[in-house]
mmCIF file of C-alpha atoms in Angstrom:
data_model
loop_
_atom_site.group_PDB
_atom_site.id
_atom_site.type_symbol
_atom_site.label_atom_id
_atom_site.label_comp_id
_atom_site.label_asym_id
_atom_site.label_seq_id
_atom_site.Cartn_x
_atom_site.Cartn_y
_atom_site.Cartn_z
ATOM 1 C CA UNK V 1 -24.960 193.319 96.077
ATOM 2 C CA UNK V 2 -23.968 195.345 99.115
ATOM 3 C CA UNK V 3 -25.037 193.683 102.369
ATOM 4 C CA UNK V 4 -27.489 195.855 104.272
ATOM 5 C CA UNK V 5 -26.617 197.003 107.745
ATOM 6 C CA UNK V 6 -28.766 194.875 110.026
ATOM 7 C CA UNK V 7 -27.683 196.797 113.097
ATOM 8 C CA UNK V 8 -26.194 195.576 116.365
ATOM 9 C CA UNK V 9 -27.247 195.734 120.019
ATOM 10 C CA UNK V 10 -26.712 199.169 121.530
ATOM 11 C CA UNK V 11 -23.163 199.420 122.888
ATOM 12 C CA UNK V 12 -23.394 202.265 125.391
ATOM 13 C CA UNK V 13 -19.814 201.771 126.505
ATOM 14 C CA UNK V 14 -18.553 202.445 122.985
ATOM 15 C CA UNK V 15 -20.872 205.416 122.571
ATOM 16 C CA UNK V 16 -20.103 207.107 125.882
ATOM 17 C CA UNK V 17 -16.335 206.752 125.713
ATOM 18 C CA UNK V 18 -16.192 208.261 122.210
ATOM 19 C CA UNK V 19 -14.804 211.809 122.083
ATOM 20 C CA UNK V 20 -13.741 214.066 119.225
ATOM 21 C CA UNK V 21 -10.633 216.243 119.156
ATOM 22 C CA UNK V 22 -11.919 219.416 117.498
ATOM 23 C CA UNK V 23 -8.476 220.798 116.699
ATOM 24 C CA UNK V 24 -7.391 217.549 115.054
ATOM 25 C CA UNK V 25 -10.521 217.642 112.901
ATOM 26 C CA UNK V 26 -9.744 221.201 111.771
ATOM 27 C CA UNK V 27 -6.156 220.222 111.008
ATOM 28 C CA UNK V 28 -7.187 217.228 108.926
ATOM 29 C CA UNK V 29 -9.633 219.304 106.870
ATOM 30 C CA UNK V 30 -7.024 222.013 106.325
ATOM 31 C CA UNK V 31 -4.608 219.337 105.099
ATOM 32 C CA UNK V 32 -7.214 217.951 102.697
ATOM 33 C CA UNK V 33 -8.023 221.364 101.260
ATOM 34 C CA UNK V 34 -4.381 222.368 100.771
ATOM 35 C CA UNK V 35 -2.690 219.126 99.751
ATOM 36 C CA UNK V 36 -5.450 217.107 98.055
ATOM 37 C CA UNK V 37 -7.168 218.349 94.941
ATOM 38 C CA UNK V 38 -8.527 216.970 91.701
ATOM 39 C CA UNK V 39 -6.409 217.929 88.703
ATOM 40 C CA UNK V 40 -8.168 220.200 86.241
ATOM 41 C CA UNK V 41 -7.769 217.571 83.498
ATOM 42 C CA UNK V 42 -9.930 215.145 85.504
ATOM 43 C CA UNK V 43 -12.548 217.462 86.970
ATOM 44 C CA UNK V 44 -14.999 216.950 84.102
ATOM 45 C CA UNK V 45 -15.101 213.190 84.718
ATOM 46 C CA UNK V 46 -15.497 213.693 88.461
ATOM 47 C CA UNK V 47 -18.337 216.158 87.985
ATOM 48 C CA UNK V 48 -20.120 213.790 85.622
ATOM 49 C CA UNK V 49 -19.640 211.017 88.154
ATOM 50 C CA UNK V 50 -21.053 213.144 90.951
ATOM 51 C CA UNK V 51 -24.399 213.444 89.146
ATOM 52 C CA UNK V 52 -25.220 209.798 89.818
ATOM 53 C CA UNK V 53 -24.824 210.479 93.550
ATOM 54 C CA UNK V 54 -27.299 213.377 93.709
ATOM 55 C CA UNK V 55 -30.666 212.912 95.385
ATOM 56 C CA UNK V 56 -32.483 215.489 93.268
ATOM 57 C CA UNK V 57 -34.827 217.118 95.739
ATOM 58 C CA UNK V 58 -37.924 219.249 95.961
ATOM 59 C CA UNK V 59 -39.326 219.940 99.420
ATOM 60 C CA UNK V 60 -41.432 223.018 98.862
ATOM 61 C CA UNK V 61 -44.857 223.959 100.111
ATOM 62 C CA UNK V 62 -46.103 224.441 96.542
ATOM 63 C CA UNK V 63 -44.975 221.025 95.248
ATOM 64 C CA UNK V 64 -47.568 219.562 92.896
ATOM 65 C CA UNK V 65 -47.759 216.755 90.291
ATOM 66 C CA UNK V 66 -46.493 218.971 87.457
ATOM 67 C CA UNK V 67 -43.292 220.200 89.095
ATOM 68 C CA UNK V 68 -42.586 216.717 90.485
ATOM 69 C CA UNK V 69 -42.939 215.374 86.924
ATOM 70 C CA UNK V 70 -40.423 217.978 85.701
ATOM 71 C CA UNK V 71 -38.043 216.999 88.499
ATOM 72 C CA UNK V 72 -38.316 213.341 87.445
ATOM 73 C CA UNK V 73 -37.540 214.287 83.855
ATOM 74 C CA UNK V 74 -34.441 216.170 84.974
ATOM 75 C CA UNK V 75 -33.366 213.224 87.136
ATOM 76 C CA UNK V 76 -33.716 210.835 84.193
ATOM 77 C CA UNK V 77 -31.951 213.183 81.750
ATOM 78 C CA UNK V 78 -29.701 215.394 83.885
ATOM 79 C CA UNK V 79 -27.576 216.748 81.029
ATOM 80 C CA UNK V 80 -28.457 218.257 77.672
ATOM 81 C CA UNK V 81 -28.002 215.995 74.651
ATOM 82 C CA UNK V 82 -25.012 218.001 73.455
ATOM 83 C CA UNK V 83 -23.136 217.714 76.761
ATOM 84 C CA UNK V 84 -23.983 214.035 77.184
ATOM 85 C CA UNK V 85 -22.730 213.406 73.635
ATOM 86 C CA UNK V 86 -19.504 215.301 74.318
ATOM 87 C CA UNK V 87 -18.977 213.090 77.372
ATOM 88 C CA UNK V 88 -19.739 209.981 75.260
ATOM 89 C CA UNK V 89 -22.645 209.085 77.529
ATOM 90 C CA UNK V 90 -25.450 207.196 75.822
ATOM 91 C CA UNK V 91 -29.067 208.265 76.095
ATOM 92 C CA UNK V 92 -30.495 207.401 79.512
ATOM 93 C CA UNK V 93 -27.249 205.932 80.859
ATOM 94 C CA UNK V 94 -26.588 208.738 83.337
ATOM 95 C CA UNK V 95 -29.240 209.529 85.939
ATOM 96 C CA UNK V 96 -29.299 211.024 89.403
ATOM 97 C CA UNK V 97 -29.152 208.699 92.396
ATOM 98 C CA UNK V 98 -32.766 209.289 93.426
ATOM 99 C CA UNK V 99 -35.641 211.733 93.424
ATOM 100 C CA UNK V 100 -36.493 213.011 96.917
ATOM 101 C CA UNK V 101 -39.938 214.396 97.794
ATOM 102 C CA UNK V 102 -42.465 214.673 100.613
ATOM 103 C CA UNK V 103 -44.576 211.565 101.386
ATOM 104 C CA UNK V 104 -47.647 213.105 99.728
ATOM 105 C CA UNK V 105 -45.722 213.437 96.455
ATOM 106 C CA UNK V 106 -44.200 209.927 96.370
ATOM 107 C CA UNK V 107 -46.967 208.500 94.173
ATOM 108 C CA UNK V 108 -46.533 211.411 91.740
ATOM 109 C CA UNK V 109 -42.791 210.787 91.546
ATOM 110 C CA UNK V 110 -43.248 207.051 90.999
ATOM 111 C CA UNK V 111 -45.718 207.744 88.191
ATOM 112 C CA UNK V 112 -43.448 210.331 86.588
ATOM 113 C CA UNK V 113 -40.460 207.983 86.565
ATOM 114 C CA UNK V 114 -42.575 205.078 85.299
ATOM 115 C CA UNK V 115 -43.751 207.155 82.342
ATOM 116 C CA UNK V 116 -40.123 207.958 81.516
ATOM 117 C CA UNK V 117 -39.067 204.319 81.821
ATOM 118 C CA UNK V 118 -36.417 205.417 84.331
ATOM 119 C CA UNK V 119 -35.127 202.992 86.936
ATOM 120 C CA UNK V 120 -34.511 205.620 89.621
ATOM 121 C CA UNK V 121 -35.545 205.095 93.247
ATOM 122 C CA UNK V 122 -37.925 207.522 94.912
ATOM 123 C CA UNK V 123 -36.805 208.773 98.306
ATOM 124 C CA UNK V 124 -39.162 210.361 100.786
ATOM 125 C CA UNK V 125 -38.541 212.431 103.872
ATOM 126 C CA UNK V 126 -40.655 211.324 106.819
ATOM 127 C CA UNK V 127 -41.093 211.299 110.609
ATOM 128 C CA UNK V 128 -42.246 214.888 110.893
ATOM 129 C CA UNK V 129 -39.493 216.326 108.688
ATOM 130 C CA UNK V 130 -37.732 218.647 109.339
ATOM 131 C CA UNK V 131 -38.267 218.973 113.111
ATOM 132 C CA UNK V 132 -39.527 215.518 114.070
ATOM 133 C CA UNK V 133 -41.871 217.179 116.558
ATOM 134 C CA UNK V 134 -44.706 214.668 116.366
ATOM 135 C CA UNK V 135 -45.491 211.542 118.361
ATOM 136 C CA UNK V 136 -43.603 208.346 117.575
ATOM 137 C CA UNK V 137 -46.871 206.735 116.458
ATOM 138 C CA UNK V 138 -47.437 209.446 113.853
ATOM 139 C CA UNK V 139 -43.805 209.330 112.725
ATOM 140 C CA UNK V 140 -43.996 205.571 112.184
ATOM 141 C CA UNK V 141 -47.304 205.912 110.336
ATOM 142 C CA UNK V 142 -45.726 208.466 107.999
ATOM 143 C CA UNK V 143 -42.933 206.026 107.148
ATOM 144 C CA UNK V 144 -45.481 203.304 106.414
ATOM 145 C CA UNK V 145 -47.493 205.665 104.199
ATOM 146 C CA UNK V 146 -44.401 206.631 102.180
ATOM 147 C CA UNK V 147 -43.384 202.987 101.736
ATOM 148 C CA UNK V 148 -46.898 201.980 100.670
ATOM 149 C CA UNK V 149 -46.869 204.853 98.157
ATOM 150 C CA UNK V 150 -43.737 203.439 96.528
ATOM 151 C CA UNK V 151 -40.743 205.021 98.262
ATOM 152 C CA UNK V 152 -37.634 202.849 98.164
ATOM 153 C CA UNK V 153 -35.635 205.103 100.464
ATOM 154 C CA UNK V 154 -36.836 206.903 103.596
ATOM 155 C CA UNK V 155 -34.999 209.921 105.004
ATOM 156 C CA UNK V 156 -36.011 210.018 108.673
ATOM 157 C CA UNK V 157 -35.083 212.666 111.246
ATOM 158 C CA UNK V 158 -33.797 211.670 114.663
ATOM 159 C CA UNK V 159 -35.237 213.024 117.899
ATOM 160 C CA UNK V 160 -32.741 215.770 118.736
ATOM 161 C CA UNK V 161 -34.051 216.124 122.298
ATOM 162 C CA UNK V 162 -32.941 212.573 123.040
ATOM 163 C CA UNK V 163 -29.516 213.140 121.492
ATOM 164 C CA UNK V 164 -28.947 216.381 123.394
ATOM 165 C CA UNK V 165 -29.973 214.678 126.648
ATOM 166 C CA UNK V 166 -27.584 211.794 125.884
ATOM 167 C CA UNK V 167 -30.582 209.459 126.113
ATOM 168 C CA UNK V 168 -29.024 207.068 123.627
ATOM 169 C CA UNK V 169 -31.075 204.031 124.659
ATOM 170 C CA UNK V 170 -34.421 205.670 123.869
ATOM 171 C CA UNK V 171 -33.051 207.152 120.636
ATOM 172 C CA UNK V 172 -31.793 203.705 119.625
ATOM 173 C CA UNK V 173 -35.171 202.125 120.394
ATOM 174 C CA UNK V 174 -37.003 204.730 118.295
ATOM 175 C CA UNK V 175 -34.658 204.201 115.348
ATOM 176 C CA UNK V 176 -35.026 200.423 115.548
ATOM 177 C CA UNK V 177 -38.797 200.832 115.235
ATOM 178 C CA UNK V 178 -38.348 203.209 112.297
ATOM 179 C CA UNK V 179 -36.028 200.718 110.582
ATOM 180 C CA UNK V 180 -38.680 198.029 111.037
ATOM 181 C CA UNK V 181 -41.353 200.313 109.565
ATOM 182 C CA UNK V 182 -39.128 200.916 106.508
ATOM 183 C CA UNK V 183 -39.122 197.200 105.692
ATOM 184 C CA UNK V 184 -37.195 196.640 102.451
ATOM 185 C CA UNK V 185 -36.857 200.380 101.853
ATOM 186 C CA UNK V 186 -33.495 201.801 102.871
ATOM 187 C CA UNK V 187 -33.398 204.129 105.867
ATOM 188 C CA UNK V 188 -31.308 207.298 105.842
ATOM 189 C CA UNK V 189 -31.064 208.816 109.320
ATOM 190 C CA UNK V 190 -30.824 212.616 109.392
ATOM 191 C CA UNK V 191 -28.880 213.774 112.441
ATOM 192 C CA UNK V 192 -29.652 217.519 112.048
ATOM 193 C CA UNK V 193 -26.043 218.195 113.007
ATOM 194 C CA UNK V 194 -26.563 221.942 113.369
ATOM 195 C CA UNK V 195 -28.727 221.255 116.421
ATOM 196 C CA UNK V 196 -26.427 218.756 118.176
ATOM 197 C CA UNK V 197 -24.112 221.418 119.675
ATOM 198 C CA UNK V 198 -20.711 219.747 119.237
ATOM 199 C CA UNK V 199 -18.704 217.220 117.229
ATOM 200 C CA UNK V 200 -18.671 214.608 119.998
ATOM 201 C CA UNK V 201 -22.488 214.542 120.032
ATOM 202 C CA UNK V 202 -22.474 214.173 116.249
ATOM 203 C CA UNK V 203 -20.056 211.228 116.434
ATOM 204 C CA UNK V 204 -22.079 209.507 119.156
ATOM 205 C CA UNK V 205 -25.393 210.059 117.343
ATOM 206 C CA UNK V 206 -23.801 208.607 114.194
ATOM 207 C CA UNK V 207 -22.827 205.451 116.080
ATOM 208 C CA UNK V 208 -26.281 205.037 117.629
ATOM 209 C CA UNK V 209 -28.000 205.503 114.258
ATOM 210 C CA UNK V 210 -25.792 202.837 112.671
ATOM 211 C CA UNK V 211 -26.235 200.433 115.581
ATOM 212 C CA UNK V 212 -30.017 200.767 115.069
ATOM 213 C CA UNK V 213 -29.703 199.622 111.458
ATOM 214 C CA UNK V 214 -29.479 202.820 109.382
ATOM 215 C CA UNK V 215 -28.445 202.205 105.786
ATOM 216 C CA UNK V 216 -27.152 205.787 105.519
ATOM 217 C CA UNK V 217 -26.400 208.541 107.971
ATOM 218 C CA UNK V 218 -27.180 212.048 106.723
ATOM 219 C CA UNK V 219 -25.956 215.394 108.000
ATOM 220 C CA UNK V 220 -28.942 217.698 107.838
ATOM 221 C CA UNK V 221 -32.450 218.502 106.763
ATOM 222 C CA UNK V 222 -31.148 221.593 104.997
ATOM 223 C CA UNK V 223 -33.375 223.700 107.245
ATOM 224 C CA UNK V 224 -30.900 224.230 110.100
ATOM 225 C CA UNK V 225 -28.569 227.220 110.373
ATOM 226 C CA UNK V 226 -25.562 224.854 110.123
ATOM 227 C CA UNK V 227 -25.825 222.027 107.617
ATOM 228 C CA UNK V 228 -23.205 219.993 105.757
ATOM 229 C CA UNK V 229 -19.670 221.194 106.516
ATOM 230 C CA UNK V 230 -16.444 219.318 105.841
ATOM 231 C CA UNK V 231 -15.418 219.045 109.535
ATOM 232 C CA UNK V 232 -18.800 217.533 110.369
ATOM 233 C CA UNK V 233 -18.498 215.251 107.352
ATOM 234 C CA UNK V 234 -15.082 214.066 108.525
ATOM 235 C CA UNK V 235 -16.433 213.192 111.979
ATOM 236 C CA UNK V 236 -19.310 211.199 110.476
ATOM 237 C CA UNK V 237 -16.962 209.437 108.048
ATOM 238 C CA UNK V 238 -14.712 208.404 110.924
ATOM 239 C CA UNK V 239 -17.762 206.980 112.716
ATOM 240 C CA UNK V 240 -18.690 205.042 109.565
ATOM 241 C CA UNK V 241 -15.147 203.701 109.324
ATOM 242 C CA UNK V 242 -15.086 202.639 112.979
ATOM 243 C CA UNK V 243 -18.460 200.920 112.649
ATOM 244 C CA UNK V 244 -17.298 199.060 109.543
ATOM 245 C CA UNK V 245 -14.165 197.832 111.285
ATOM 246 C CA UNK V 246 -16.168 196.577 114.254
ATOM 247 C CA UNK V 247 -19.134 195.018 112.419
ATOM 248 C CA UNK V 248 -18.160 194.532 108.776
ATOM 249 C CA UNK V 249 -21.159 196.580 107.583
ATOM 250 C CA UNK V 250 -20.678 199.493 105.202
ATOM 251 C CA UNK V 251 -23.066 202.325 105.991
ATOM 252 C CA UNK V 252 -23.629 205.055 103.407
ATOM 253 C CA UNK V 253 -23.130 208.773 103.905
ATOM 254 C CA UNK V 254 -25.257 211.676 102.680
ATOM 255 C CA UNK V 255 -24.289 215.318 103.172
ATOM 256 C CA UNK V 256 -27.152 217.725 102.577
ATOM 257 C CA UNK V 257 -27.690 221.442 102.874
ATOM 258 C CA UNK V 258 -25.461 224.134 101.434
ATOM 259 C CA UNK V 259 -23.827 222.032 98.693
ATOM 260 C CA UNK V 260 -24.529 224.256 95.703
ATOM 261 C CA UNK V 261 -21.414 224.486 93.520
ATOM 262 C CA UNK V 262 -19.119 222.224 91.539
ATOM 263 C CA UNK V 263 -16.264 223.230 93.830
ATOM 264 C CA UNK V 264 -18.310 222.065 96.833
ATOM 265 C CA UNK V 265 -19.024 218.650 95.373
ATOM 266 C CA UNK V 266 -15.413 218.071 94.339
ATOM 267 C CA UNK V 267 -14.302 218.790 97.909
ATOM 268 C CA UNK V 268 -16.839 216.330 99.280
ATOM 269 C CA UNK V 269 -15.786 213.646 96.800
ATOM 270 C CA UNK V 270 -12.162 214.185 97.782
ATOM 271 C CA UNK V 271 -13.129 213.695 101.434
ATOM 272 C CA UNK V 272 -14.949 210.464 100.569
ATOM 273 C CA UNK V 273 -12.040 209.036 98.610
ATOM 274 C CA UNK V 274 -9.444 209.969 101.220
ATOM 275 C CA UNK V 275 -11.402 208.789 104.270
ATOM 276 C CA UNK V 276 -13.532 205.894 103.024
ATOM 277 C CA UNK V 277 -12.140 204.819 99.647
ATOM 278 C CA UNK V 278 -13.413 204.470 96.093
ATOM 279 C CA UNK V 279 -16.539 202.534 97.104
ATOM 280 C CA UNK V 280 -17.811 205.805 98.575
ATOM 281 C CA UNK V 281 -17.789 207.494 95.179
ATOM 282 C CA UNK V 282 -20.787 205.426 94.072
ATOM 283 C CA UNK V 283 -24.523 205.989 94.676
ATOM 284 C CA UNK V 284 -24.730 202.776 96.686
ATOM 285 C CA UNK V 285 -22.757 204.431 99.499
ATOM 286 C CA UNK V 286 -22.631 208.153 98.779
ATOM 287 C CA UNK V 287 -25.507 210.541 98.124
ATOM 288 C CA UNK V 288 -25.703 214.312 98.026
ATOM 289 C CA UNK V 289 -28.909 216.048 99.024
ATOM 290 C CA UNK V 290 -29.271 218.977 96.649
ATOM 291 C CA UNK V 291 -31.637 220.944 94.460
ATOM 292 C CA UNK V 292 -29.512 223.673 92.829
ATOM 293 C CA UNK V 293 -26.233 221.732 92.530
ATOM 294 C CA UNK V 294 -27.087 219.991 89.270
ATOM 295 C CA UNK V 295 -27.547 223.313 87.476
ATOM 296 C CA UNK V 296 -24.080 224.469 88.495
ATOM 297 C CA UNK V 297 -22.510 221.189 87.385
ATOM 298 C CA UNK V 298 -24.172 221.429 83.988
ATOM 299 C CA UNK V 299 -23.067 225.047 83.590
ATOM 300 C CA UNK V 300 -19.453 224.093 84.333
ATOM 301 C CA UNK V 301 -19.552 221.144 81.949
ATOM 302 C CA UNK V 302 -20.970 223.419 79.270
ATOM 303 C CA UNK V 303 -18.174 225.898 79.868
ATOM 304 C CA UNK V 304 -15.595 223.136 79.484
ATOM 305 C CA UNK V 305 -16.912 222.020 76.100
ATOM 306 C CA UNK V 306 -18.103 225.307 74.605
ATOM 307 C CA UNK V 307 -16.127 228.003 76.400
ATOM 308 C CA UNK V 308 -19.326 229.747 77.543
ATOM 309 C CA UNK V 309 -21.887 229.507 80.331
ATOM 310 C CA UNK V 310 -25.633 229.099 80.017
ATOM 311 C CA UNK V 311 -27.638 232.067 81.184
ATOM 312 C CA UNK V 312 -29.945 231.285 84.095
ATOM 313 C CA UNK V 313 -33.018 231.430 81.837
ATOM 314 C CA UNK V 314 -31.411 228.976 79.414
ATOM 315 C CA UNK V 315 -30.972 226.290 82.057
ATOM 316 C CA UNK V 316 -33.522 223.488 82.350
ATOM 317 C CA UNK V 317 -35.295 223.074 85.652
ATOM 318 C CA UNK V 318 -33.329 221.116 88.260
#
């Protein structure tokens, strides 16, 4: 079992002296994209592997028990029987990493997965997602409600005002209280990177979130104008690596927002392997927040085995 990150006292010296070289980040990403790629002969296996890292998500205003139940079914059986058979994957052996919903839909998701006999965790966004513009008391109460409803993972949003003001102590204190409210449920801290202005702020916010006990750090809500990009991912991975070297704790990483194609996910998996190693190709340490990605993966797997693509209307709901 992976040891949970218990957090450490806030180290403001470490946070404030951390700076990011933007040009070096761009150079490293360019090197990855031009000199590191997954051979075509192995892409099918990598795509199949990526499915277990997807947090299959619905965060819509019209979410209801029926479409949450369909989402759970897709999470439990992400590939058609013919494709699973071609991959030599037994029935029920491949699932997504989690199902992610709003707090009000957690009970529906738990019931849907229970009926399927699927051992898949339910993740819930919380703390005034996506903006976080509610009082701390209400944000903590929302976490507690989601946990009591059955959520095993809580995707919280940080207070961007505090990060932009460099008020790291207050941000740390808020996150510590959120971690306490999560209890045994894992906490994924969403940095909303598109609203943090620069890469140095993103690196510093990553450190503070990990020091406060986050089990994962996550790029975005998916609602910002800038979401998961490879340069941002690299900066957050370097923060994870630095934190691991200093504390011994391995903190997970979750990019979210804008990851829609098989090409996208292969690039992200390459980044994980190159920067953090093979452990970060597993759902214990790597998740992808996505809703449409699974459809594209299944279409590409179908093309590999049959030579043709499903039409949009032939695809199951994802």
